[in-house]
PDB file of C-alpha atoms in Angstrom:
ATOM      1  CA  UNK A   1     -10.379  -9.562 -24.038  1.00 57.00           C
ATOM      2  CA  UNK A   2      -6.826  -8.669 -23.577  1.00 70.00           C
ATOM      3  CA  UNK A   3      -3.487  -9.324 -25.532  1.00 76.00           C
ATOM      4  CA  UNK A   4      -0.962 -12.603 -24.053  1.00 77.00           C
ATOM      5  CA  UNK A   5       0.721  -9.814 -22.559  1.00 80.00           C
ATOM      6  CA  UNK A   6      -2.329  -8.763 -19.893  1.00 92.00           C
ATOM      7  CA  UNK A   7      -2.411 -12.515 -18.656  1.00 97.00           C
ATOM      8  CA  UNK A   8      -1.050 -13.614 -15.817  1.00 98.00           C
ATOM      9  CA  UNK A   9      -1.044 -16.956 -14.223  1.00 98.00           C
ATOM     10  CA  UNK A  10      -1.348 -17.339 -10.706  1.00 98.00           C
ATOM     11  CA  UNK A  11      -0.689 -20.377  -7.979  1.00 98.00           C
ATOM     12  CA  UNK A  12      -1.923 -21.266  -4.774  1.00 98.00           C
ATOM     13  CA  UNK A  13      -0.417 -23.571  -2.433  1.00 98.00           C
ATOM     14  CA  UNK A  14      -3.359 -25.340  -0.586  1.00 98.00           C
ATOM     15  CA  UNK A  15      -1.466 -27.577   2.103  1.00 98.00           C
ATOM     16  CA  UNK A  16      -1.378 -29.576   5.247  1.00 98.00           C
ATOM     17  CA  UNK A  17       1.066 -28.493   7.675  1.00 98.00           C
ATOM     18  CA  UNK A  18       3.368 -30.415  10.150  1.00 97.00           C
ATOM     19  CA  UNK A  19       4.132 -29.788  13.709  1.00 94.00           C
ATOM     20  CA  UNK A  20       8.266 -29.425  12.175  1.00 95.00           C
ATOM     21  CA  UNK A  21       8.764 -25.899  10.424  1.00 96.00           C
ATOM     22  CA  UNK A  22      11.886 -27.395   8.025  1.00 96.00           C
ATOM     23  CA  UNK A  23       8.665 -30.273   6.530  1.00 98.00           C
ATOM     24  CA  UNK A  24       6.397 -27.479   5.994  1.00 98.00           C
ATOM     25  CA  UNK A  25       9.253 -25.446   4.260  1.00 98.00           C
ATOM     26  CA  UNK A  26      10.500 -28.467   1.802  1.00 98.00           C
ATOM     27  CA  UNK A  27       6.682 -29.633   1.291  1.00 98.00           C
ATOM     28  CA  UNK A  28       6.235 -25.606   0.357  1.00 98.00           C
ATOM     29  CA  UNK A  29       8.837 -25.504  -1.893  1.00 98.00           C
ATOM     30  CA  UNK A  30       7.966 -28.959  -3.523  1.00 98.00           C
ATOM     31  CA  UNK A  31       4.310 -27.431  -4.367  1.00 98.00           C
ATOM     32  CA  UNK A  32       5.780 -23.691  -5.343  1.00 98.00           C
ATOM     33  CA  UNK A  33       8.173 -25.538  -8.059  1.00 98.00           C
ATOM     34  CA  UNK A  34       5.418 -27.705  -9.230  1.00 98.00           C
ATOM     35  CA  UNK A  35       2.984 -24.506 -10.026  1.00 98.00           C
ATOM     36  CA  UNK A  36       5.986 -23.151 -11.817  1.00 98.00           C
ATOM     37  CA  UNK A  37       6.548 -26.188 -13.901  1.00 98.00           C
ATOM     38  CA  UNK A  38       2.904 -25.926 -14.749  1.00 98.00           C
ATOM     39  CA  UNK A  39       3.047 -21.965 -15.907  1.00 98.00           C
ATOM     40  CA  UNK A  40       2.495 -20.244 -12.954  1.00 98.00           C
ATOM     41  CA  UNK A  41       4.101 -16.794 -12.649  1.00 98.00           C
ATOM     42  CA  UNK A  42       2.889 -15.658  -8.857  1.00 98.00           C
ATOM     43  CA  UNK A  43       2.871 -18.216  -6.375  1.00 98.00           C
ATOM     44  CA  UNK A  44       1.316 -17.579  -3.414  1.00 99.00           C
ATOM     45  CA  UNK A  45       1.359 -19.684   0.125  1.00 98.00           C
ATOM     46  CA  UNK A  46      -1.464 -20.315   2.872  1.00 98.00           C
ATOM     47  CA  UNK A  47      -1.069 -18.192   6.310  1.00 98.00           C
ATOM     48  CA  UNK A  48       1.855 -19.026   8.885  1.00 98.00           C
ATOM     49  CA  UNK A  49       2.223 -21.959   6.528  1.00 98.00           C
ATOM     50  CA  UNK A  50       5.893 -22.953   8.383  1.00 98.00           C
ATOM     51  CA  UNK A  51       4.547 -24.812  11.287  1.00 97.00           C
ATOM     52  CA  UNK A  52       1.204 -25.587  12.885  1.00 98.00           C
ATOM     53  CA  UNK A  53      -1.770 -22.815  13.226  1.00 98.00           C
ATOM     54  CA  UNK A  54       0.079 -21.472  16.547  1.00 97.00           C
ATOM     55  CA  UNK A  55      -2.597 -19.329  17.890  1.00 98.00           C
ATOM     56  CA  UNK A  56      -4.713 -21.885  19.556  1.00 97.00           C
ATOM     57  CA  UNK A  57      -3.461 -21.106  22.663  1.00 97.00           C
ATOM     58  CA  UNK A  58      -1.593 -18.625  24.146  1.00 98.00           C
ATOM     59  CA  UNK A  59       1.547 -20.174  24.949  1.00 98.00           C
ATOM     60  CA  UNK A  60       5.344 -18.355  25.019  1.00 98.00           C
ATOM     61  CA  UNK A  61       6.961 -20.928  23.230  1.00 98.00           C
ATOM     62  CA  UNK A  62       5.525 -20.304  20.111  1.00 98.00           C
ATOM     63  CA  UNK A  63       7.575 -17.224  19.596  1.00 98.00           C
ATOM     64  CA  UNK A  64      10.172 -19.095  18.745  1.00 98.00           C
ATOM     65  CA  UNK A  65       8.713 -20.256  15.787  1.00 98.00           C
ATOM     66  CA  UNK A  66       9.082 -16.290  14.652  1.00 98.00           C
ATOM     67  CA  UNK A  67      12.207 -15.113  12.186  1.00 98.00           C
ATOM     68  CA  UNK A  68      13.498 -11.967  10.852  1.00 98.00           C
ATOM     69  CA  UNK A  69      12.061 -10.694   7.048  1.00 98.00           C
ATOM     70  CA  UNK A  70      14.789 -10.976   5.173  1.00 98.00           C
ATOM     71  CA  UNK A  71      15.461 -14.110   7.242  1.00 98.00           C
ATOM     72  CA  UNK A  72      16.071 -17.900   6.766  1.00 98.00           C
ATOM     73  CA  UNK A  73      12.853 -18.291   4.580  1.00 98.00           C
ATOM     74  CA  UNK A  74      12.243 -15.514   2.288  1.00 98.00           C
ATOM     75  CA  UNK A  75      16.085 -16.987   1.616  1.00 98.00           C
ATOM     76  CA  UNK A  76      15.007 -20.329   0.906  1.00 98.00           C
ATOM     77  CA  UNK A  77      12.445 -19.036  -1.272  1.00 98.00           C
ATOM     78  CA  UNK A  78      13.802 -16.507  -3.067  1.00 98.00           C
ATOM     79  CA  UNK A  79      16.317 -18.877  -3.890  1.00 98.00           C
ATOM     80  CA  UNK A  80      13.375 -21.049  -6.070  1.00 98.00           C
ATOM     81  CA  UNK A  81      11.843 -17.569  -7.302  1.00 98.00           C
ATOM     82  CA  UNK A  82      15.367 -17.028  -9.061  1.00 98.00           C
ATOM     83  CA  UNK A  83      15.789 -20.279 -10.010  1.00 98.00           C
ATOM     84  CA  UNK A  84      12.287 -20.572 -11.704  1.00 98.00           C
ATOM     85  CA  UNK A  85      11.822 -17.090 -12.827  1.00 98.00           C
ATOM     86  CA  UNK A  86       8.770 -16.973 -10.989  1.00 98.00           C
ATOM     87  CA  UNK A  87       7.218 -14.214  -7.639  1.00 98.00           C
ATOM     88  CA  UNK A  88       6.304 -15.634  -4.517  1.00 99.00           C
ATOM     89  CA  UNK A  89       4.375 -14.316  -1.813  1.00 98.00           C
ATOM     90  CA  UNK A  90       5.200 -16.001   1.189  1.00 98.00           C
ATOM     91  CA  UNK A  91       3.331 -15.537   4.487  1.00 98.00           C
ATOM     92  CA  UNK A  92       5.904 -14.984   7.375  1.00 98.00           C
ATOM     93  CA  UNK A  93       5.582 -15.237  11.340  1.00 98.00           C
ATOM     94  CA  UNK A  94       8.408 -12.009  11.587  1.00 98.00           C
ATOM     95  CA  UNK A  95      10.217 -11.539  14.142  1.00 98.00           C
ATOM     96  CA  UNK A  96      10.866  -7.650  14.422  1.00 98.00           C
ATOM     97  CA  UNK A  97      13.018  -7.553  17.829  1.00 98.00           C
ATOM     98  CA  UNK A  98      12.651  -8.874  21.392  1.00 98.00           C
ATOM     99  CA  UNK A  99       9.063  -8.664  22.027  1.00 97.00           C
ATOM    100  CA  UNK A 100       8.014  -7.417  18.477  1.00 98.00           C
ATOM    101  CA  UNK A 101       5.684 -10.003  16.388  1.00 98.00           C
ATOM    102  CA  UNK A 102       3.734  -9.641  13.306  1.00 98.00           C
ATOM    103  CA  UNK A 103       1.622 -11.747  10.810  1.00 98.00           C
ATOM    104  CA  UNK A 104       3.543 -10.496   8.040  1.00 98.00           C
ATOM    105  CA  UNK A 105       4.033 -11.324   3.997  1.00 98.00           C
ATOM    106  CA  UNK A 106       7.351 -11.161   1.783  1.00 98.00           C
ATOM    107  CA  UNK A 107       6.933 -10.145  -2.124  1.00 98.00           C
ATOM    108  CA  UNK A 108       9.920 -11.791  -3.730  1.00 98.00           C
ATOM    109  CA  UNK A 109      10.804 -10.937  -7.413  1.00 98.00           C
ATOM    110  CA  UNK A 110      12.242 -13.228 -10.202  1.00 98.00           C
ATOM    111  CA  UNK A 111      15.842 -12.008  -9.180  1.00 98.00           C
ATOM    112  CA  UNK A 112      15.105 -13.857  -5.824  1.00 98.00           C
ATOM    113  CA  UNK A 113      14.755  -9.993  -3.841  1.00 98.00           C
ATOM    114  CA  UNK A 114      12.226  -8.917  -1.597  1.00 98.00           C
ATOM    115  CA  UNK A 115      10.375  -5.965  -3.248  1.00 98.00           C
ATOM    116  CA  UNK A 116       7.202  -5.344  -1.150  1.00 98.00           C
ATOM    117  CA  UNK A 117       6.299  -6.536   2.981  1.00 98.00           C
ATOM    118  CA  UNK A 118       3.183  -6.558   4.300  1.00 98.00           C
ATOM    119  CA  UNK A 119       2.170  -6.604   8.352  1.00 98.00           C
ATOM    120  CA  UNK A 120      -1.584  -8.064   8.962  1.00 98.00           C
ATOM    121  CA  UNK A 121      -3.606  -5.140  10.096  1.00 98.00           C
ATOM    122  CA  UNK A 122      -6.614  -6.488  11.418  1.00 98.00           C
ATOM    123  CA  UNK A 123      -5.711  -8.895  14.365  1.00 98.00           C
ATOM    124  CA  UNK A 124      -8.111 -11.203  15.812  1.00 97.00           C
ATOM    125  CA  UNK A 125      -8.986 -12.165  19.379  1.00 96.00           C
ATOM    126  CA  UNK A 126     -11.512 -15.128  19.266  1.00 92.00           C
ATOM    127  CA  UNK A 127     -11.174 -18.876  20.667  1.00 92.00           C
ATOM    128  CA  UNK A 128      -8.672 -20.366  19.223  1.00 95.00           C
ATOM    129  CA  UNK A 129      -8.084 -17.522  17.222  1.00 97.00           C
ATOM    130  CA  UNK A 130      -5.485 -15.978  19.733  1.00 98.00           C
ATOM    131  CA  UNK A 131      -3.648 -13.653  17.313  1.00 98.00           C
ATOM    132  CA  UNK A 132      -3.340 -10.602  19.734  1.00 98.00           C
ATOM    133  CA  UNK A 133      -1.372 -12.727  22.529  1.00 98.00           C
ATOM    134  CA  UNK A 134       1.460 -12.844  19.315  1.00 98.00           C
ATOM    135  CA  UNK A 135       1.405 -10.279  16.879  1.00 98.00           C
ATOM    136  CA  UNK A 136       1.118  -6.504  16.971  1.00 98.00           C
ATOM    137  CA  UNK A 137      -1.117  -4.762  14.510  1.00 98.00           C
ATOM    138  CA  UNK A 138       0.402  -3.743  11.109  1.00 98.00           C
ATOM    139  CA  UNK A 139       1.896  -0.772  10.396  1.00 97.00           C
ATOM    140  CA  UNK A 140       3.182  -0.956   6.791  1.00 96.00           C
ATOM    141  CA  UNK A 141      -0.628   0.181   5.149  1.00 94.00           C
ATOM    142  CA  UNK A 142      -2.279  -0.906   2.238  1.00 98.00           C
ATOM    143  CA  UNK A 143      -0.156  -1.466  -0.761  1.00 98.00           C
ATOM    144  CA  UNK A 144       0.288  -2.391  -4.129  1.00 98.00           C
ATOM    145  CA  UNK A 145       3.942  -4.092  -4.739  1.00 98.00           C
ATOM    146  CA  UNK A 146       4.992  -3.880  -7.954  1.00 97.00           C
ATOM    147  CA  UNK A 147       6.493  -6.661  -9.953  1.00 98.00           C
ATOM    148  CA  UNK A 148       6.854  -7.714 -13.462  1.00 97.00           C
ATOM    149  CA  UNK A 149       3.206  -9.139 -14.021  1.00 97.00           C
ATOM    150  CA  UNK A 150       1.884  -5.782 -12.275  1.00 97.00           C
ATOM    151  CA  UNK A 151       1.328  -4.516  -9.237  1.00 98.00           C
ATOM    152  CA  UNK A 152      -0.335  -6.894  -6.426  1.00 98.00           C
ATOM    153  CA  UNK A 153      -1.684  -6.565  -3.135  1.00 98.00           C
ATOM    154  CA  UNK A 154      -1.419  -8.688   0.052  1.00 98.00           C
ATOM    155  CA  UNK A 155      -3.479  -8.861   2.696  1.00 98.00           C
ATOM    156  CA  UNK A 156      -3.741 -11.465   5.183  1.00 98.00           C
ATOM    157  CA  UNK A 157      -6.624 -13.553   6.987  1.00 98.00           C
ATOM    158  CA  UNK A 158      -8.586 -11.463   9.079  1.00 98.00           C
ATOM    159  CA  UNK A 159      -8.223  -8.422   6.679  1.00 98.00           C
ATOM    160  CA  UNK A 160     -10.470 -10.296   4.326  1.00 98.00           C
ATOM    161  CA  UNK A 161     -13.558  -8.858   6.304  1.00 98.00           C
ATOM    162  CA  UNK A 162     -12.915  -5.180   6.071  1.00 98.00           C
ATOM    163  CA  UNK A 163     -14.022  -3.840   2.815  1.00 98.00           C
ATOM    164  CA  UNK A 164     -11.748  -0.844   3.805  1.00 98.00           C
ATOM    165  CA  UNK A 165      -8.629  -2.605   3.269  1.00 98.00           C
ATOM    166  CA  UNK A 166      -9.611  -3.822  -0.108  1.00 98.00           C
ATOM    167  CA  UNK A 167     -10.944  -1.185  -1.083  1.00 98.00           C
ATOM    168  CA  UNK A 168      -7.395   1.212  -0.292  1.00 98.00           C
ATOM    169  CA  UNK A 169      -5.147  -1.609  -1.878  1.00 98.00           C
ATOM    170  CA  UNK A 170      -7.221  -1.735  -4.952  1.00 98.00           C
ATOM    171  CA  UNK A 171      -6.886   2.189  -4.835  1.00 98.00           C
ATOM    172  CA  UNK A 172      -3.228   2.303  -4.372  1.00 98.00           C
ATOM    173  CA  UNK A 173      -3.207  -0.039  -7.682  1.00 98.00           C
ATOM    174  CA  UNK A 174      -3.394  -3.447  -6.787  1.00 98.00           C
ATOM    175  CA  UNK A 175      -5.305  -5.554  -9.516  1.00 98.00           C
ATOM    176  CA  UNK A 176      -4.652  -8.963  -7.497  1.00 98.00           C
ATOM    177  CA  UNK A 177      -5.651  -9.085  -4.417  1.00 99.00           C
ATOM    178  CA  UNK A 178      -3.822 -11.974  -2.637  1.00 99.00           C
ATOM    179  CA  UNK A 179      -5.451 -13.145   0.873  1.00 98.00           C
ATOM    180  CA  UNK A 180      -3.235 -16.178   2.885  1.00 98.00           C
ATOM    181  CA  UNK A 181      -5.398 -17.810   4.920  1.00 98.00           C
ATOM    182  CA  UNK A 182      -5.839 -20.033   8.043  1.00 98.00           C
ATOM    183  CA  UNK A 183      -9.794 -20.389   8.557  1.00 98.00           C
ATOM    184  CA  UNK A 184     -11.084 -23.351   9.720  1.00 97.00           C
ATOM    185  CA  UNK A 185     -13.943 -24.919  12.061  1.00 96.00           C
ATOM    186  CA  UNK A 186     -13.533 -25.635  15.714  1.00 94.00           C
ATOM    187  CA  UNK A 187     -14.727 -29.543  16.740  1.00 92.00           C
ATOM    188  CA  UNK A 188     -17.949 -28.131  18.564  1.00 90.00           C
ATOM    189  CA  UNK A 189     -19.461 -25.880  16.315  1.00 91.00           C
ATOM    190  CA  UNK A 190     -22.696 -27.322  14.983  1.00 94.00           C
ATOM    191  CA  UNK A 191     -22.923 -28.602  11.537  1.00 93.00           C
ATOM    192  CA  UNK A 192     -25.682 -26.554  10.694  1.00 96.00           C
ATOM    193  CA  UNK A 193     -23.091 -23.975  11.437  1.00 95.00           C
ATOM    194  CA  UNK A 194     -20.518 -24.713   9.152  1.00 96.00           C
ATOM    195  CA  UNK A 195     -21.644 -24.057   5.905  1.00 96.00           C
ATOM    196  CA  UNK A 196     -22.818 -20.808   6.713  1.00 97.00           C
ATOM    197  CA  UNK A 197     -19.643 -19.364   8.011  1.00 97.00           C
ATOM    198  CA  UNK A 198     -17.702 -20.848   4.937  1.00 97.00           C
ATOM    199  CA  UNK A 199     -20.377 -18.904   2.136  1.00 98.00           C
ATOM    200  CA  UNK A 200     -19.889 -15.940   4.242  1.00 98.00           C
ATOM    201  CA  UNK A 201     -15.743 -16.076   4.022  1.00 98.00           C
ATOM    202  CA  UNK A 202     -16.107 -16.584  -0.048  1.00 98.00           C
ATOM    203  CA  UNK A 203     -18.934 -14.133  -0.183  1.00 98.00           C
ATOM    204  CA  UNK A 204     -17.217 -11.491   1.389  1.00 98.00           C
ATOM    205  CA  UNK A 205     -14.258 -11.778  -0.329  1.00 98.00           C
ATOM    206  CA  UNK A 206     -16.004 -12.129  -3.763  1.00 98.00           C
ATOM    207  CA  UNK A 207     -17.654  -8.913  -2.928  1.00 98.00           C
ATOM    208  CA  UNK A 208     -14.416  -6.824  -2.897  1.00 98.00           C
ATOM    209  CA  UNK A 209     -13.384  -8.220  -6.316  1.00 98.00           C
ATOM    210  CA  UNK A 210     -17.004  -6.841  -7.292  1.00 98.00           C
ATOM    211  CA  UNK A 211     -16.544  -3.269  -5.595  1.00 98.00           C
ATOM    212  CA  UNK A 212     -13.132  -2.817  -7.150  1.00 98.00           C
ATOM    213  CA  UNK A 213     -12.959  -4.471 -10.360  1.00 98.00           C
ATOM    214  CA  UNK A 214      -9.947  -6.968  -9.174  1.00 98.00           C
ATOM    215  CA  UNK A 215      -9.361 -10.265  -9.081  1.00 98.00           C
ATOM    216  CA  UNK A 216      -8.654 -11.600  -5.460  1.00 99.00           C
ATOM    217  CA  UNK A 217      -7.029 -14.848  -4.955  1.00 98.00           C
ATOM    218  CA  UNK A 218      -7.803 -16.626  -0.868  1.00 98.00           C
ATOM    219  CA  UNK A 219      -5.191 -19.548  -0.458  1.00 98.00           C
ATOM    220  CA  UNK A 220      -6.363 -21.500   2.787  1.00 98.00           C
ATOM    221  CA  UNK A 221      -4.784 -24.193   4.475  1.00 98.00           C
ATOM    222  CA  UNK A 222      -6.140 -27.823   5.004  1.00 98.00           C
ATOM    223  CA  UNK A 223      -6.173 -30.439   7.343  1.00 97.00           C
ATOM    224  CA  UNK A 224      -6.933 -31.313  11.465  1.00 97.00           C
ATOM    225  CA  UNK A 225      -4.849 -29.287  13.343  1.00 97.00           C
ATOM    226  CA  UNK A 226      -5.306 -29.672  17.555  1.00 96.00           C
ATOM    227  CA  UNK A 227      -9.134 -28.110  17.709  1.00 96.00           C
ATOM    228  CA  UNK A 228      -9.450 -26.375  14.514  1.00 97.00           C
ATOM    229  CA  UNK A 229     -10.662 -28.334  11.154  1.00 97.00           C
ATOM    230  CA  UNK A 230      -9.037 -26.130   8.038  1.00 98.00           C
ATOM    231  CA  UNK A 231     -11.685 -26.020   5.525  1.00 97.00           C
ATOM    232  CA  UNK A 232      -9.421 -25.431   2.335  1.00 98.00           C
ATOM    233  CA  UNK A 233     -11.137 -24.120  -0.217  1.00 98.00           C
ATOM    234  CA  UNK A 234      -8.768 -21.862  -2.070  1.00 98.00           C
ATOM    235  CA  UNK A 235     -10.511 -19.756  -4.402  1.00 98.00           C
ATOM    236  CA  UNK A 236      -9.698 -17.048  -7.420  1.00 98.00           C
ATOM    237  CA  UNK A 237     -12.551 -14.428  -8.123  1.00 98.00           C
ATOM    238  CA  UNK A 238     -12.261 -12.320 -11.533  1.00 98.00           C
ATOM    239  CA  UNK A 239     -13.157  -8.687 -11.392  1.00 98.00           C
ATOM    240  CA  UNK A 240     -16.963  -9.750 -12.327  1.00 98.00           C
ATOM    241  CA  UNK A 241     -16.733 -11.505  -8.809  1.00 98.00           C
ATOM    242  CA  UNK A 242     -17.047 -14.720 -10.493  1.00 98.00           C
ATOM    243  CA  UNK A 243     -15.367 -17.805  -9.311  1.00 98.00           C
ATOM    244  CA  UNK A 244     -13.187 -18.925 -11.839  1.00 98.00           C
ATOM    245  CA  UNK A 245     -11.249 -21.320  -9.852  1.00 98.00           C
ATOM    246  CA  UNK A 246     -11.746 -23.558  -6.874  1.00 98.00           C
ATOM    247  CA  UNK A 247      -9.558 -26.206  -4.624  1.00 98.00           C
ATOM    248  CA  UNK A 248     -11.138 -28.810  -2.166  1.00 96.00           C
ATOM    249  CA  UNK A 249     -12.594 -28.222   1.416  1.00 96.00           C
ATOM    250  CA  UNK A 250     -10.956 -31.740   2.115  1.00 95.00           C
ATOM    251  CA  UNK A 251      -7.711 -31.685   0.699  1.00 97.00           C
ATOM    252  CA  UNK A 252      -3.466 -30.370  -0.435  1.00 98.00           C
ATOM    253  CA  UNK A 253      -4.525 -28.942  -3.977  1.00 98.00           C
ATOM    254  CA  UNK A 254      -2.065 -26.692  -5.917  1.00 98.00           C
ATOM    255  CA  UNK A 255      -4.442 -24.195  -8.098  1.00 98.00           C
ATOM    256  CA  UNK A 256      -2.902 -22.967 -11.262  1.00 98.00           C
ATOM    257  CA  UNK A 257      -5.282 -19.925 -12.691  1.00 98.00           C
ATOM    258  CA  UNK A 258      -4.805 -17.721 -15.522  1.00 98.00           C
ATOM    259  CA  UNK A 259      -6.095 -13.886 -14.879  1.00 98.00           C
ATOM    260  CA  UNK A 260      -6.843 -11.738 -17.616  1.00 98.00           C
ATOM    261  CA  UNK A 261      -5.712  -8.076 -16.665  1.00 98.00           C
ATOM    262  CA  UNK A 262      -7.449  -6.183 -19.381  1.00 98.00           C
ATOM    263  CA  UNK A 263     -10.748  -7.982 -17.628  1.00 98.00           C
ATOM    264  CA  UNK A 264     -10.278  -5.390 -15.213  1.00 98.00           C
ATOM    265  CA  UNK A 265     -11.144  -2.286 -17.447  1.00 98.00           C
ATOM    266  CA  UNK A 266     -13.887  -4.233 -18.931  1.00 97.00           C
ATOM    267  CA  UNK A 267     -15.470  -4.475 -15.681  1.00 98.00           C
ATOM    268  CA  UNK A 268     -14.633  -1.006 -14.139  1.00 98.00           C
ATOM    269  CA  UNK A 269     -16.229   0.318 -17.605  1.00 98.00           C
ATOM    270  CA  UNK A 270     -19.706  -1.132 -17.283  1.00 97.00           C
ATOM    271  CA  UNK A 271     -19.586  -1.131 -13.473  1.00 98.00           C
ATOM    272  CA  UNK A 272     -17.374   2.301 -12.703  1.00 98.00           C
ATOM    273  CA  UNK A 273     -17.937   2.026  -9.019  1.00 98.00           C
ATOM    274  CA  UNK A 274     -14.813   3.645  -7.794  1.00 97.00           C
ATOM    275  CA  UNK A 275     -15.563   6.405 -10.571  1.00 97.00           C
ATOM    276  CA  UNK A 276     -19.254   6.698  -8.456  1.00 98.00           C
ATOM    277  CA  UNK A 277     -17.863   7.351  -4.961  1.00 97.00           C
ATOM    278  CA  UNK A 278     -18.832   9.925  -2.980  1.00 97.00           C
ATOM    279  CA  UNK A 279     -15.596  10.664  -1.487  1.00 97.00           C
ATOM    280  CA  UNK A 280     -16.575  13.738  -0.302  1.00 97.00           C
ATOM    281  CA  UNK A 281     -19.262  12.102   2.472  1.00 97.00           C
ATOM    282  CA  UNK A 282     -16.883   9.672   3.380  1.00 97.00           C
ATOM    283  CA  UNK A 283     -15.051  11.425   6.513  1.00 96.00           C
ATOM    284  CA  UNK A 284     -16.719   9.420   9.038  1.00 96.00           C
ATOM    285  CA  UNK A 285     -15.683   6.699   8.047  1.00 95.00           C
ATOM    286  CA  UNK A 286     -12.435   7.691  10.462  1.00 95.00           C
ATOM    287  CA  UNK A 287     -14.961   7.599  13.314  1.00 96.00           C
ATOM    288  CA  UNK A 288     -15.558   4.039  15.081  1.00 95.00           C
ATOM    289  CA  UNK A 289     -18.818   4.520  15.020  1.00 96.00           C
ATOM    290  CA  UNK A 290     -21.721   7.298  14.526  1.00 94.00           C
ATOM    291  CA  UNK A 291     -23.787   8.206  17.391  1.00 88.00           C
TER     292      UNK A 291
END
């Protein structure tokens, strides 16, 4: 395996959130400094984790809940990230101009500057699940930010289903793939239901840290929030698409993990799937569908 210098420890921040944005921000920042005092060197936060889920409903007043990117919280945070040497990725409800939303995330460096944004690309419009009523689809693409423990890609909720976004942030050279999450049960979904829907989230996303030889690193939030139960279960998957850490379904857990880099050229050696692709029968795949 590889040297100290390919290891990099990541955290999660697995919370509960409060109906007041300032609690969720100091209960944030409480949990980001503890992962630091404990050695972690990314820290990442939960989805829209600076107020309640608002996309229950479709109601006007949650737009105010929105701020600019670099605003009052990628301040408030970047301020800890310099103070603790550490990189945050912080999941943002941004504020663009009158009328312009997006589910977006803020890479903040050790120096306490934003060096890579992210805009969810894949919106969802299900019960309770009202994201298109708020935020307009992405339009930053897949990336891979770079900072001082390497370069690392964000995507958010709802992108974790499309293998296609994994697949072109792991190409542009992300070897973490970070997912914020807010995915949850609704009270009257059967509980014969419920287990099934959760192996599917972790199985999907373990599957992209098997097709492209990175780790990937879902931080969920917790807790009852109006209809929605918040399953938790914040999860790191190496390359190998092993589980190599795990938080509870019931509970606020901060994860400290420790990746192994050079794990990734290990894997891509015995397994050289992106060295396999036929990318020269791929052009449909810029079709919706083929028929």
């Amino acid at each position: 395996m590889g040297s100290p210098a390919d290891k990099v420890a990541i955290g999660l921040i697995q919370m509960s959130c409060a109906p007041e944005p300032r609690l969720n921000l100091d209960k944030a920042i409480a949990k980001i400094e503890e992962a630091a005092r404990r050695g972690a060197q990314i820290v990442c936060t939960q989805e829209l984790f600076g107020a309640h889920y608002p996309c229950q409903t479709e109601d006007p007043k949650f737009f105010d809940l929105a701020e600019p990117i670099p605003g009052p919280t990628t301040e408030a945070l970047g301020a800890v990230a310099k103070a603790r040497k550490i990189i945050i990725v912080a999941s943002i409800f941004e504020r663009r101009a009158a009328g312009v939303y997006y589910n977006a995330a803020a890479v903040i460096d050790e120096a306490g500057k934003i060096v890579g944004r992210y805009r969810k690309m894949h919106i969802p419009d299900d019960p309770r699940y009202y994201e298109k009523f708020y935020f307009a689809p992405g339009d930053l693409d897949f990336a891979a930010h770079p900072t001082s423990r390497g370069p690392v890609g964000v995507l958010v909720c709802w992108d974790q289903w499309f293998p296609e976004a994994a697949r072109l942030t792991a190409m542009a050279g992300a070897q973490i793939l970070f997912y914020p999450t807010a995915i949850g049960w609704w009270h009257g979904e059967p509980e014969t239901v419920r287990p099934k829907q959760q192996d599917a989230w972790e199985t999907i996303q373990r599957s992209h840290a098997i097709a492209n030889g990175v780790f990937v690193a879902a931080v969920n939030r917790v807790g009852v929030e109006g209809e929605l139960e918040f399953w938790g279960d914040s999860f790191v998957a190496d390359p190998f698409g092993e589980v190599i850490a795990r938080a509870s379904t019931t509970g606020e857990e901060t994860l400290v993990v420790e990746c192994d880099l050079a794990k990734i050229e290990e894997v891509r050696r015995n397994w050289p799937f992106l060295r396999d692709r036929r990318i020269d029968a791929y052009a449909d795949l810029t079709r919706r569908f083929r028929s």
